mmCIF file of C-alpha atoms and ligand atoms in Angstrom:
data_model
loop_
_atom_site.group_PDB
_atom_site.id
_atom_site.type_symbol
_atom_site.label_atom_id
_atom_site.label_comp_id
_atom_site.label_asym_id
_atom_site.label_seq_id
_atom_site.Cartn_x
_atom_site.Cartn_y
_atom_site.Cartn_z
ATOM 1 C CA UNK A 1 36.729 -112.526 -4.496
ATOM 2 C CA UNK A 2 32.913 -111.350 -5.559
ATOM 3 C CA UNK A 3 30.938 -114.476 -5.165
ATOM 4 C CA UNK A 4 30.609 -115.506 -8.664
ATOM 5 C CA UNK A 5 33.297 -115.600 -11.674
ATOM 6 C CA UNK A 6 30.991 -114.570 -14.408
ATOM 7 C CA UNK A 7 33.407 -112.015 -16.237
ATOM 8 C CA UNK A 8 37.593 -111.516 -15.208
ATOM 9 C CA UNK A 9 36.257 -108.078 -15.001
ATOM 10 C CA UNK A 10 34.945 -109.832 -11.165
ATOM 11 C CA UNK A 11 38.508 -110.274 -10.606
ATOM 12 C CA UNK A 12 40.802 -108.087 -8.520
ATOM 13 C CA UNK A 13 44.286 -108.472 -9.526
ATOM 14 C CA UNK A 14 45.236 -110.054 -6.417
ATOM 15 C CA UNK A 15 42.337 -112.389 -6.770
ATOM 16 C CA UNK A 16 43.823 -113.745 -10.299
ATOM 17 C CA UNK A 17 47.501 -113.359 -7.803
ATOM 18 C CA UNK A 18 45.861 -115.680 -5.724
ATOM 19 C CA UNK A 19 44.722 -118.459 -8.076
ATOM 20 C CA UNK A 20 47.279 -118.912 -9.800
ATOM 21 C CA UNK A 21 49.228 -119.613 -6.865
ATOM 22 C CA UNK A 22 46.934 -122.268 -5.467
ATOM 23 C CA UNK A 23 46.378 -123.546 -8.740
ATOM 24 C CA UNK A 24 50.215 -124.428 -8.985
ATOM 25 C CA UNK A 25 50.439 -125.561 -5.455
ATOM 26 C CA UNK A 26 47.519 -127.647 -5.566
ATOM 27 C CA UNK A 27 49.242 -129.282 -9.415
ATOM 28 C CA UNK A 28 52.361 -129.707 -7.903
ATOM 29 C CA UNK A 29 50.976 -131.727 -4.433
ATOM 30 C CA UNK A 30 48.607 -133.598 -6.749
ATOM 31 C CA UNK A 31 51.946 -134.744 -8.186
ATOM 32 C CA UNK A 32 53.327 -135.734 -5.286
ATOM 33 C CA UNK A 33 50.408 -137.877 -4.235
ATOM 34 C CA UNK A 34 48.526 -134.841 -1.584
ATOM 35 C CA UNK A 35 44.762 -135.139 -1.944
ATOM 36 C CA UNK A 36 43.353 -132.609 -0.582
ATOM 37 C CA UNK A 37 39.760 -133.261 -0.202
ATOM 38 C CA UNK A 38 38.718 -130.368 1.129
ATOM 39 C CA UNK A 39 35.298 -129.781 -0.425
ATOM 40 C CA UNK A 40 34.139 -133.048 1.014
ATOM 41 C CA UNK A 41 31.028 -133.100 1.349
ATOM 42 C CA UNK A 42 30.139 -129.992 -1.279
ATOM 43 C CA UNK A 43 28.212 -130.436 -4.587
ATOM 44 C CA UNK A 44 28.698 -128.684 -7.999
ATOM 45 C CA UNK A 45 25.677 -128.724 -10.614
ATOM 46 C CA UNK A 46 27.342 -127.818 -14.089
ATOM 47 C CA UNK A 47 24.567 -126.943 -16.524
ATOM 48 C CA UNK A 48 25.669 -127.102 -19.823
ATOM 49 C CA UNK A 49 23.753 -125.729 -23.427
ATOM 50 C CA UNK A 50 26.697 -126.013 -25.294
ATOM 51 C CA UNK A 51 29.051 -128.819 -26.180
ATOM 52 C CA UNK A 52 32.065 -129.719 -23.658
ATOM 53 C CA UNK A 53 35.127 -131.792 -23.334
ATOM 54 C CA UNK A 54 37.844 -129.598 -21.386
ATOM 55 C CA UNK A 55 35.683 -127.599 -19.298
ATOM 56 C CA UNK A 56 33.019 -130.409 -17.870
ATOM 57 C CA UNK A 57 35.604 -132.970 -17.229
ATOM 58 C CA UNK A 58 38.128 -130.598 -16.006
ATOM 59 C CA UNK A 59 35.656 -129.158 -13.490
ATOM 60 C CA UNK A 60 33.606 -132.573 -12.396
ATOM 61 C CA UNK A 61 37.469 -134.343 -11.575
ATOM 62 C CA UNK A 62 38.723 -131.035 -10.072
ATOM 63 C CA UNK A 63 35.464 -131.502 -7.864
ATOM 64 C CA UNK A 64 35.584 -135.288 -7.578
ATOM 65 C CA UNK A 65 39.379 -135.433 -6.777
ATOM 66 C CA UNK A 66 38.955 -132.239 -3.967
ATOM 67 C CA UNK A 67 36.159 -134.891 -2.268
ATOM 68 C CA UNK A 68 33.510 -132.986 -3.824
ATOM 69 C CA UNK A 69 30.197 -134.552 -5.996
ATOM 70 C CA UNK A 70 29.467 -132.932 -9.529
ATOM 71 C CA UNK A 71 26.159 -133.046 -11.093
ATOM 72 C CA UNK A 72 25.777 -132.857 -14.527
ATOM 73 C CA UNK A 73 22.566 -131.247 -15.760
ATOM 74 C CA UNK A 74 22.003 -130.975 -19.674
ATOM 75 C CA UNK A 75 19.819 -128.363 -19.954
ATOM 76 C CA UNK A 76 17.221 -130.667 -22.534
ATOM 77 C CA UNK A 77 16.590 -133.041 -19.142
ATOM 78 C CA UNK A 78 15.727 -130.021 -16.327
ATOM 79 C CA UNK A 79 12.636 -128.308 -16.489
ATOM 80 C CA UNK A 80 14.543 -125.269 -17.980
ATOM 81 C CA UNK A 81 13.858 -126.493 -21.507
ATOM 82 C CA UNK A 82 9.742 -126.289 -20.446
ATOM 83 C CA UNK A 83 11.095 -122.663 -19.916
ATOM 84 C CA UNK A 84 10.805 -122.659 -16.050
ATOM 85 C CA UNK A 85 12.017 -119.136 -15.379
ATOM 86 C CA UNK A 86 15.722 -118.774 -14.607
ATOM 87 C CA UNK A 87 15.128 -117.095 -11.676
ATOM 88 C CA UNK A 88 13.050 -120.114 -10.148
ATOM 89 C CA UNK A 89 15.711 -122.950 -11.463
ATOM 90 C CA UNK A 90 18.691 -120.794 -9.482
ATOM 91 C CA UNK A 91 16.575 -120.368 -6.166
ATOM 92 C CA UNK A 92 15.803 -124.209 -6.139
ATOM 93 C CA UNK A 93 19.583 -125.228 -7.173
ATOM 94 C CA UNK A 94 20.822 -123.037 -4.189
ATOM 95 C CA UNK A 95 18.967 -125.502 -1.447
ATOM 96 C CA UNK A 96 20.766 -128.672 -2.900
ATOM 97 C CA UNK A 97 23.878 -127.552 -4.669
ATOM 98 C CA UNK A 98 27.055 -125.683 -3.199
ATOM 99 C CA UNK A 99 28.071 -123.696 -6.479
ATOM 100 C CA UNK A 100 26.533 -124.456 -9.812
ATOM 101 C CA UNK A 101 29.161 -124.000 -13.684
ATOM 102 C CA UNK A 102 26.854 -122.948 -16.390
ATOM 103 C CA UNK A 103 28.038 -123.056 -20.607
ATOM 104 C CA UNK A 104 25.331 -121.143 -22.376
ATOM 105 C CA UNK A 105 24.962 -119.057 -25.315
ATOM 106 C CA UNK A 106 23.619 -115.718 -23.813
ATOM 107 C CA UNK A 107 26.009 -114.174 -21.493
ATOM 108 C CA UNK A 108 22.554 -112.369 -19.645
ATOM 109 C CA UNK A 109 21.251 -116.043 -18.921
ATOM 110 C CA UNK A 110 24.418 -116.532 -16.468
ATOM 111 C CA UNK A 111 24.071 -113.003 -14.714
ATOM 112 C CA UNK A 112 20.599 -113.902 -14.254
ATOM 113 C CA UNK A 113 21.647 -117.326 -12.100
ATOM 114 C CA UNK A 114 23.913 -115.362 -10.249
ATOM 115 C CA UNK A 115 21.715 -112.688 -9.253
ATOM 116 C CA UNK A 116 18.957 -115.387 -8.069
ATOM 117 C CA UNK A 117 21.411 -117.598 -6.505
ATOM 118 C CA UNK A 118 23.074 -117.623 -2.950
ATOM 119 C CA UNK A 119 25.439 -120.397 -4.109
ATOM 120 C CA UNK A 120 28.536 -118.963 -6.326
ATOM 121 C CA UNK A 121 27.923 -119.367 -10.255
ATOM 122 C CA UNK A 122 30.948 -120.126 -12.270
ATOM 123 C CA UNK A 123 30.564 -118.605 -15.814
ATOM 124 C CA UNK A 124 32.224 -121.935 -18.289
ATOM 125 C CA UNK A 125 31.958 -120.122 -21.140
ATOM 126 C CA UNK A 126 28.988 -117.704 -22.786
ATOM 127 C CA UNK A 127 28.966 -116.009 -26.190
ATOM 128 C CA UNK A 128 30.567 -113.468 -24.504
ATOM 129 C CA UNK A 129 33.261 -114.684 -22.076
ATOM 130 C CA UNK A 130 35.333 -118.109 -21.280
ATOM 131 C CA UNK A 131 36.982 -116.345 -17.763
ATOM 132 C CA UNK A 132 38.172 -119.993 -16.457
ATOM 133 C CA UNK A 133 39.979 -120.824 -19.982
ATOM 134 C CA UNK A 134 42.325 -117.961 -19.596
ATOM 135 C CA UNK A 135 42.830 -118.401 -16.223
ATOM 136 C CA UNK A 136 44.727 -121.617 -16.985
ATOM 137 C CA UNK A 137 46.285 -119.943 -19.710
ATOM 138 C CA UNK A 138 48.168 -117.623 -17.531
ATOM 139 C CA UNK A 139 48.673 -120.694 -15.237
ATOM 140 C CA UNK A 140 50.248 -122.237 -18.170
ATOM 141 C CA UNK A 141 52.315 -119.403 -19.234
ATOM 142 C CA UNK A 142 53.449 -119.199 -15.662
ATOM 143 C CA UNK A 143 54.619 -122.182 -16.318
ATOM 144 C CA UNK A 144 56.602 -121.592 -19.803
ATOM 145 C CA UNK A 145 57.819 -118.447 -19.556
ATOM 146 C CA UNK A 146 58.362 -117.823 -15.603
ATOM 147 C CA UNK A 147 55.624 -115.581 -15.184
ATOM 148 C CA UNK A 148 53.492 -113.202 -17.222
ATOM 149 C CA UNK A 149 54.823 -109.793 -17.004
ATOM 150 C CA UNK A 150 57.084 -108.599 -20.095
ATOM 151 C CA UNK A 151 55.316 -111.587 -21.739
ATOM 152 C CA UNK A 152 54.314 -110.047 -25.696
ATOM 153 C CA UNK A 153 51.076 -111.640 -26.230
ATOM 154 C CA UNK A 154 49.320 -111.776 -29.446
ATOM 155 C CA UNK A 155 45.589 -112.998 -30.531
ATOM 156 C CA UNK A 156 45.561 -114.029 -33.825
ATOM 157 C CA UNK A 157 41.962 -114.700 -35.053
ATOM 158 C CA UNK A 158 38.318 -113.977 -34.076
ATOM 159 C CA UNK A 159 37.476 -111.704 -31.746
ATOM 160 C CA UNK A 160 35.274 -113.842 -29.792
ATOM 161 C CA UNK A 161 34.303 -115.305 -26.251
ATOM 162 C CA UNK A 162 37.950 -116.346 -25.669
ATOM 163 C CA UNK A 163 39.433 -113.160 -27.075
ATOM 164 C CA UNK A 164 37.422 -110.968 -25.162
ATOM 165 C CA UNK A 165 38.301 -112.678 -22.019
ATOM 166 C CA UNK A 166 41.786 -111.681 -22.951
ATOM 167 C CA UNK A 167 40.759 -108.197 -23.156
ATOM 168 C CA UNK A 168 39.672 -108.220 -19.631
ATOM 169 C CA UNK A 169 42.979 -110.447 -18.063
ATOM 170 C CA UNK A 170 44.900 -107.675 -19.993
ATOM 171 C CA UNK A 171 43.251 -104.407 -18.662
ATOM 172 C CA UNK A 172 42.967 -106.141 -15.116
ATOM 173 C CA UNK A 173 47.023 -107.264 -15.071
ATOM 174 C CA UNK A 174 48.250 -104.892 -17.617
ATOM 175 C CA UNK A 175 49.194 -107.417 -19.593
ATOM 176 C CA UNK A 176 50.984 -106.601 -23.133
ATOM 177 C CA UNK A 177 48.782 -107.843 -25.423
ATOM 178 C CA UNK A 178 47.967 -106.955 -29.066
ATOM 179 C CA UNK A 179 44.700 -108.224 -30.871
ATOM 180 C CA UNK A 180 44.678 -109.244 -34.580
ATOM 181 C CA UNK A 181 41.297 -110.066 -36.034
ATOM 182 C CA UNK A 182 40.189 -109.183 -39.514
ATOM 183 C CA UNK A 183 37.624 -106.002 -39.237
ATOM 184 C CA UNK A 184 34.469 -107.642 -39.145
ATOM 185 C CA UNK A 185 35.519 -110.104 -36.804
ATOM 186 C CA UNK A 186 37.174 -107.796 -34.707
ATOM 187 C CA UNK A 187 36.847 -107.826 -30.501
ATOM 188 C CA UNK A 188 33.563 -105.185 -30.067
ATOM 189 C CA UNK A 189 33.809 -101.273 -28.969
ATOM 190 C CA UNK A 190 31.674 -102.484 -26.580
ATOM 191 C CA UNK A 191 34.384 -105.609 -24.580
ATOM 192 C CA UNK A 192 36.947 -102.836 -25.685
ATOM 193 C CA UNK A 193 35.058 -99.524 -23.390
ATOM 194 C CA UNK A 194 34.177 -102.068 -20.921
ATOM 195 C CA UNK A 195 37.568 -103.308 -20.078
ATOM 196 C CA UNK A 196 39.077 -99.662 -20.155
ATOM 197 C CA UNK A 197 41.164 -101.094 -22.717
ATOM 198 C CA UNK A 198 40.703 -97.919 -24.858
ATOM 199 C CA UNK A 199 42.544 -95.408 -22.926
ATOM 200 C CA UNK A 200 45.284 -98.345 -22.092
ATOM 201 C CA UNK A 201 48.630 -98.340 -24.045
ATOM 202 C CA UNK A 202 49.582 -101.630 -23.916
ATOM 203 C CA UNK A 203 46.267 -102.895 -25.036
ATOM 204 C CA UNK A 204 46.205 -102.578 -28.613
ATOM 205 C CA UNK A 205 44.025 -104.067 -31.696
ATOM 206 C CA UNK A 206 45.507 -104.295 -35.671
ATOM 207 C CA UNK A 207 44.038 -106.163 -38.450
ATOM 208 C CA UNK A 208 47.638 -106.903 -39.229
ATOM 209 C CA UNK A 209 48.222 -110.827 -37.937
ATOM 210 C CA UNK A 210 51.746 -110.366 -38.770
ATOM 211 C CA UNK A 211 52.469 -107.091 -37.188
ATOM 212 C CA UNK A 212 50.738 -108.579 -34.104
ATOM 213 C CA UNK A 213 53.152 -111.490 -34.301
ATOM 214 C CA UNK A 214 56.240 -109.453 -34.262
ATOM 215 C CA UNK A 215 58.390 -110.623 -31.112
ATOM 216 C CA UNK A 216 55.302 -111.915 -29.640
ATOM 217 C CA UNK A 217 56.489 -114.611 -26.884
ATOM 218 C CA UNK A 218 52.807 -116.018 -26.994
ATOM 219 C CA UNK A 219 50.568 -116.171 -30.112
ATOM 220 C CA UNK A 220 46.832 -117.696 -29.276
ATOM 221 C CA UNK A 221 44.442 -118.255 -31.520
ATOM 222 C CA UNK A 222 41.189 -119.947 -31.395
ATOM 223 C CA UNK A 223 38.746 -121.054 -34.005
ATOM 224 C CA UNK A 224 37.517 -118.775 -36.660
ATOM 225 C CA UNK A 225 33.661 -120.110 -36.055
ATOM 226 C CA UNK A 226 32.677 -120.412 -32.744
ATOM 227 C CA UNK A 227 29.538 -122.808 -31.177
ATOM 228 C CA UNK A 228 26.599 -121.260 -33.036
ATOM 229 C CA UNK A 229 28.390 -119.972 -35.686
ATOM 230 C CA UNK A 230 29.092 -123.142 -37.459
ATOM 231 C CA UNK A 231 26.642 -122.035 -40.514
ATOM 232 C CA UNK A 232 28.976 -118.705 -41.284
ATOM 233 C CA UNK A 233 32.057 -120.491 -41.472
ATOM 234 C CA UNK A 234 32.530 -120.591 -45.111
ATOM 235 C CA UNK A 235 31.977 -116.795 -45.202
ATOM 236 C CA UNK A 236 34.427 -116.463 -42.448
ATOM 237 C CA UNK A 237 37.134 -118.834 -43.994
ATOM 238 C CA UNK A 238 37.360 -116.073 -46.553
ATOM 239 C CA UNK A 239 37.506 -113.278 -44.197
ATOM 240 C CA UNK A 240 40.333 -115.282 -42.280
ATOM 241 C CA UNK A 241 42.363 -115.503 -44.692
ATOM 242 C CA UNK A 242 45.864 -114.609 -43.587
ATOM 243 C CA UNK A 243 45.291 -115.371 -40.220
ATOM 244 C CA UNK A 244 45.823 -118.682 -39.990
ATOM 245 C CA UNK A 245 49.151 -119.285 -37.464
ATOM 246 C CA UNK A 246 51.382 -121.500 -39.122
ATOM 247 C CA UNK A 247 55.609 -121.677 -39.601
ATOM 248 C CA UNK A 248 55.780 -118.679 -41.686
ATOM 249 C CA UNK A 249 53.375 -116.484 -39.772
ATOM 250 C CA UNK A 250 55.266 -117.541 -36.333
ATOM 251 C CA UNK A 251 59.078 -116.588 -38.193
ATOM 252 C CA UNK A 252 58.222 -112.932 -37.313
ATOM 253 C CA UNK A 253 57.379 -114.182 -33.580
ATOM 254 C CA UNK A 254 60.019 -114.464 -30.425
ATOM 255 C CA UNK A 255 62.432 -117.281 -31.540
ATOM 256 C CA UNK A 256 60.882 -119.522 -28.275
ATOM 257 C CA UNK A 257 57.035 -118.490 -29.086
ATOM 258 C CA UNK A 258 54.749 -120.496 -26.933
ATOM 259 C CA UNK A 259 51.680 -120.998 -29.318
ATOM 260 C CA UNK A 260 48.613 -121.797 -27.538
ATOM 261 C CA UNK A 261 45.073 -122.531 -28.461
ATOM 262 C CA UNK A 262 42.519 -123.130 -26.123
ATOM 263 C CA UNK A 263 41.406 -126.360 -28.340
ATOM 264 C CA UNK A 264 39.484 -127.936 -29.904
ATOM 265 C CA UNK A 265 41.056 -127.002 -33.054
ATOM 266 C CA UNK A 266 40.542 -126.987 -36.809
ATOM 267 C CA UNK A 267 43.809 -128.057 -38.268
ATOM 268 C CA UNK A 268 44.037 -126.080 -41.719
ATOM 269 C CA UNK A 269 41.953 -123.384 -40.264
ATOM 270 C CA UNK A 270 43.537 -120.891 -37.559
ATOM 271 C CA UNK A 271 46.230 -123.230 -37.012
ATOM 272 C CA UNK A 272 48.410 -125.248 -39.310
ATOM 273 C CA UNK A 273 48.765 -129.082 -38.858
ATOM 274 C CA UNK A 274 52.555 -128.574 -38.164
ATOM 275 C CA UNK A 275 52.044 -126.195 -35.429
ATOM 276 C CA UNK A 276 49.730 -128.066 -33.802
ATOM 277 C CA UNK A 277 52.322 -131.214 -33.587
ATOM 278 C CA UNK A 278 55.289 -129.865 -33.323
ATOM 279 C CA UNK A 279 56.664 -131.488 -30.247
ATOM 280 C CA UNK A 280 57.065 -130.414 -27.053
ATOM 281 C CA UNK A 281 53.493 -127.953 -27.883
ATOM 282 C CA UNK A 282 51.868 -126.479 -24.976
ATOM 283 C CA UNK A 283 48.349 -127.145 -25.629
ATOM 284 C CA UNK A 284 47.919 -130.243 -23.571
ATOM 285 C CA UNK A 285 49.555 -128.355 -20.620
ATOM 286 C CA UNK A 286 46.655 -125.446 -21.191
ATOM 287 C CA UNK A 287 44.096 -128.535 -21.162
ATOM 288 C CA UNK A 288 45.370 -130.238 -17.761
ATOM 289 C CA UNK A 289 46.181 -126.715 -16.042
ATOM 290 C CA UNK A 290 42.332 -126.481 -16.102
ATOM 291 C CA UNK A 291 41.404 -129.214 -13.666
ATOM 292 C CA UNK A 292 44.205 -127.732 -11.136
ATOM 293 C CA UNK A 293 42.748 -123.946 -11.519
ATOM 294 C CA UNK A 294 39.064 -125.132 -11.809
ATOM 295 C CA UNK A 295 40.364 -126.298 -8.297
ATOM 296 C CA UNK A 296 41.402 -123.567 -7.299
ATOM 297 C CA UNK A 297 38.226 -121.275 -8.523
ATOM 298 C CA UNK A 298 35.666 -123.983 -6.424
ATOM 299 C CA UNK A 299 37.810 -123.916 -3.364
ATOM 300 C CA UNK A 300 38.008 -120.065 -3.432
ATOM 301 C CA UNK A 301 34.518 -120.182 -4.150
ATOM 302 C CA UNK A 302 32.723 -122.500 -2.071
ATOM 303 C CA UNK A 303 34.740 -122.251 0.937
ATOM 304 C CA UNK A 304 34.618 -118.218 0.930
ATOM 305 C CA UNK A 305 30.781 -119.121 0.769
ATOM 306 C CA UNK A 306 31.328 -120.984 4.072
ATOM 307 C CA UNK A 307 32.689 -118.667 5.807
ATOM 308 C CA UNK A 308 30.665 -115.807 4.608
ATOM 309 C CA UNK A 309 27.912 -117.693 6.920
HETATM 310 N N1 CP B 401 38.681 -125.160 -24.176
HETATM 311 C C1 CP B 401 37.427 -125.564 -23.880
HETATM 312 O O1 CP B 401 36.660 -124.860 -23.213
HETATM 313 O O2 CP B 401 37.130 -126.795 -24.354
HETATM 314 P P1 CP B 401 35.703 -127.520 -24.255
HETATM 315 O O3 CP B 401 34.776 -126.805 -25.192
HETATM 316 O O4 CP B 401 35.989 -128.930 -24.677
HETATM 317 O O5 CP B 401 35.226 -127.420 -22.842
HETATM 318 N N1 NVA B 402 35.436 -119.760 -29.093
HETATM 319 C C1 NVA B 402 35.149 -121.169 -28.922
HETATM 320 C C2 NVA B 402 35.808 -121.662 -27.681
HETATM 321 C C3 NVA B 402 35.590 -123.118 -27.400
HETATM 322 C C4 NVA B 402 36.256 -123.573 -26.153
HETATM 323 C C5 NVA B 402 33.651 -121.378 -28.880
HETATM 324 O O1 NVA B 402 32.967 -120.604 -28.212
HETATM 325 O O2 NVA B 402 33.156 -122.301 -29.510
#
């Protein structure tokens, strides 16, 4: 693996191959009682601009519980908000920390770290990208449906940070995914050229939610305002409209659709209140499977850093 996870773009198929492996062995020995503590010793800074309940815990017990020490930094107590230069916060972190997570709003901010670090930088989600989230996801539809390939996959809402990242797992693992967002709101020519997901047939973007749906084993959706967008959501509630997944939409789906939302949700919004409760749901699976691949992404990390020396 490159040294950071900024983008899935950074992964190699056989790196994503690879994590999901050790992030199921590494679930299932937790189960059994293993602890294997073998980042004793190692720190992890997380520095965090946006909001967090998932992605911080997930990574500070993944660290704690593989004998590691996370440090939480809000950006408002580090010099960073008396606009030290990025450049100088990254070379300082890399003498005291072993890999630093960073949630930001500018996906430039992270490449910046990583280009002034030595230590791995873990991208936890930008404006642009939430790599680790779908990580897990796979993980979790590993789990549900026996593996990913001939899985139907449909997005059903904005074409955002989480979206995109779906883009990329697609192009990389030639996934079957189709994209429904409404056309202002839809994934960017830009994600789309990047990902080579133009030229790739099973790649494919509608406005249509429920031709997206159509014998889709997985539908995903996501909020229709993301962090910094809460002032536009009453525009965009109007531009959503249709999109929200809910009984009727999911009729059109596989009869054993796995509906998954990387949470938190807005009940009423992209999903409906039913579909978020109807039992046996797989979203708290997607929110534990983070801790066990977060695992898995700072072992890879760190240790490769190790023995890189
Ligand atoms: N899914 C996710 O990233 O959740 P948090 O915003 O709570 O970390
Ligand atoms: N798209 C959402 C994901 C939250 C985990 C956001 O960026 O707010």
């Amino acid at each position: 693996m490159k040294k950071d996870l900024l983008s899935l773009l950074d992964l190699e198929k056989t790196d994503f191959e690879d994590l999901f492996d050790r992030a199921l062995q590494l679930k299932k020995r937790y189960a059994q009682g293993i602890h294997d503590r073998v980042l004793t010793g190692k720190s992890l800074g997380l520095i965090f601009d946006k909001k967090s309940t998932r992605t911080r815990i997930a990574f500070e017990t993944a660290m704690i519980q593989l004998g590691g020490h996370p440090i939480y930094m809000s950006t408002q107590d580090t010099q960073i908000s008396r606009n030290e230069p990025a450049e100088d916060t990254a070379r300082v972190l890399s003498r005291y920390i072993d890999c630093l997570a960073m949630r930001t709003f500018d996906h430039a901010l992270v490449e910046t770290f990583a280009a002034a670090s030595s230590i791995p930088v873990i991208n936890a989600l930008t404006d642009w990208f939430h790599p680790c989230q779908i990580l897990s996801d796979i993980m979790t539809i590993i789990e549900h449906k026996g593996g990913y390939r001939n899985v139907k996959i449909a997005w059903v809402g904005d074409g955002n940070n989480v979206a995109n990242s779906w883009v990329n797992a697609a192009s990389v693992l030639g996934l079957t995914l189709t994209v429904a967002c409404p056309e202002d709101h839809m994934v960017t020519q830009q994600i789309i050229k990047a990902s080579g997901a133009d030229a790739m047939d099973h790649i494919r973007f509608t406005t249509d939610p429920k031709e997206a749906v159509k014998h889709a084993d997985v539908v995903y959706t996501d909020v229709w305002a993301s962090m910094g967008e809460e002032d536009e959501l009453q525009n965009r509630l109007a531009a959503f409209d249709g999109f929200q997944v809910n009984r009727d939409l999911l009729t059109r789906a596989a009869p054993d659709v796995l509906v998954m939302h990387c949470l938190p949700a807005h009940r009423g919004e992209e999903i409906s209140e039913q579909v978020l409760e109807a039992p046996g749901a797989a979203f708290w699976d997607q929110a534990e499977n983070k801790r066990h691949m977060h695992k898995a992404i700072l072992e890879t990390l760190i240790l490769r850093k190790k023995s890189d020396e």
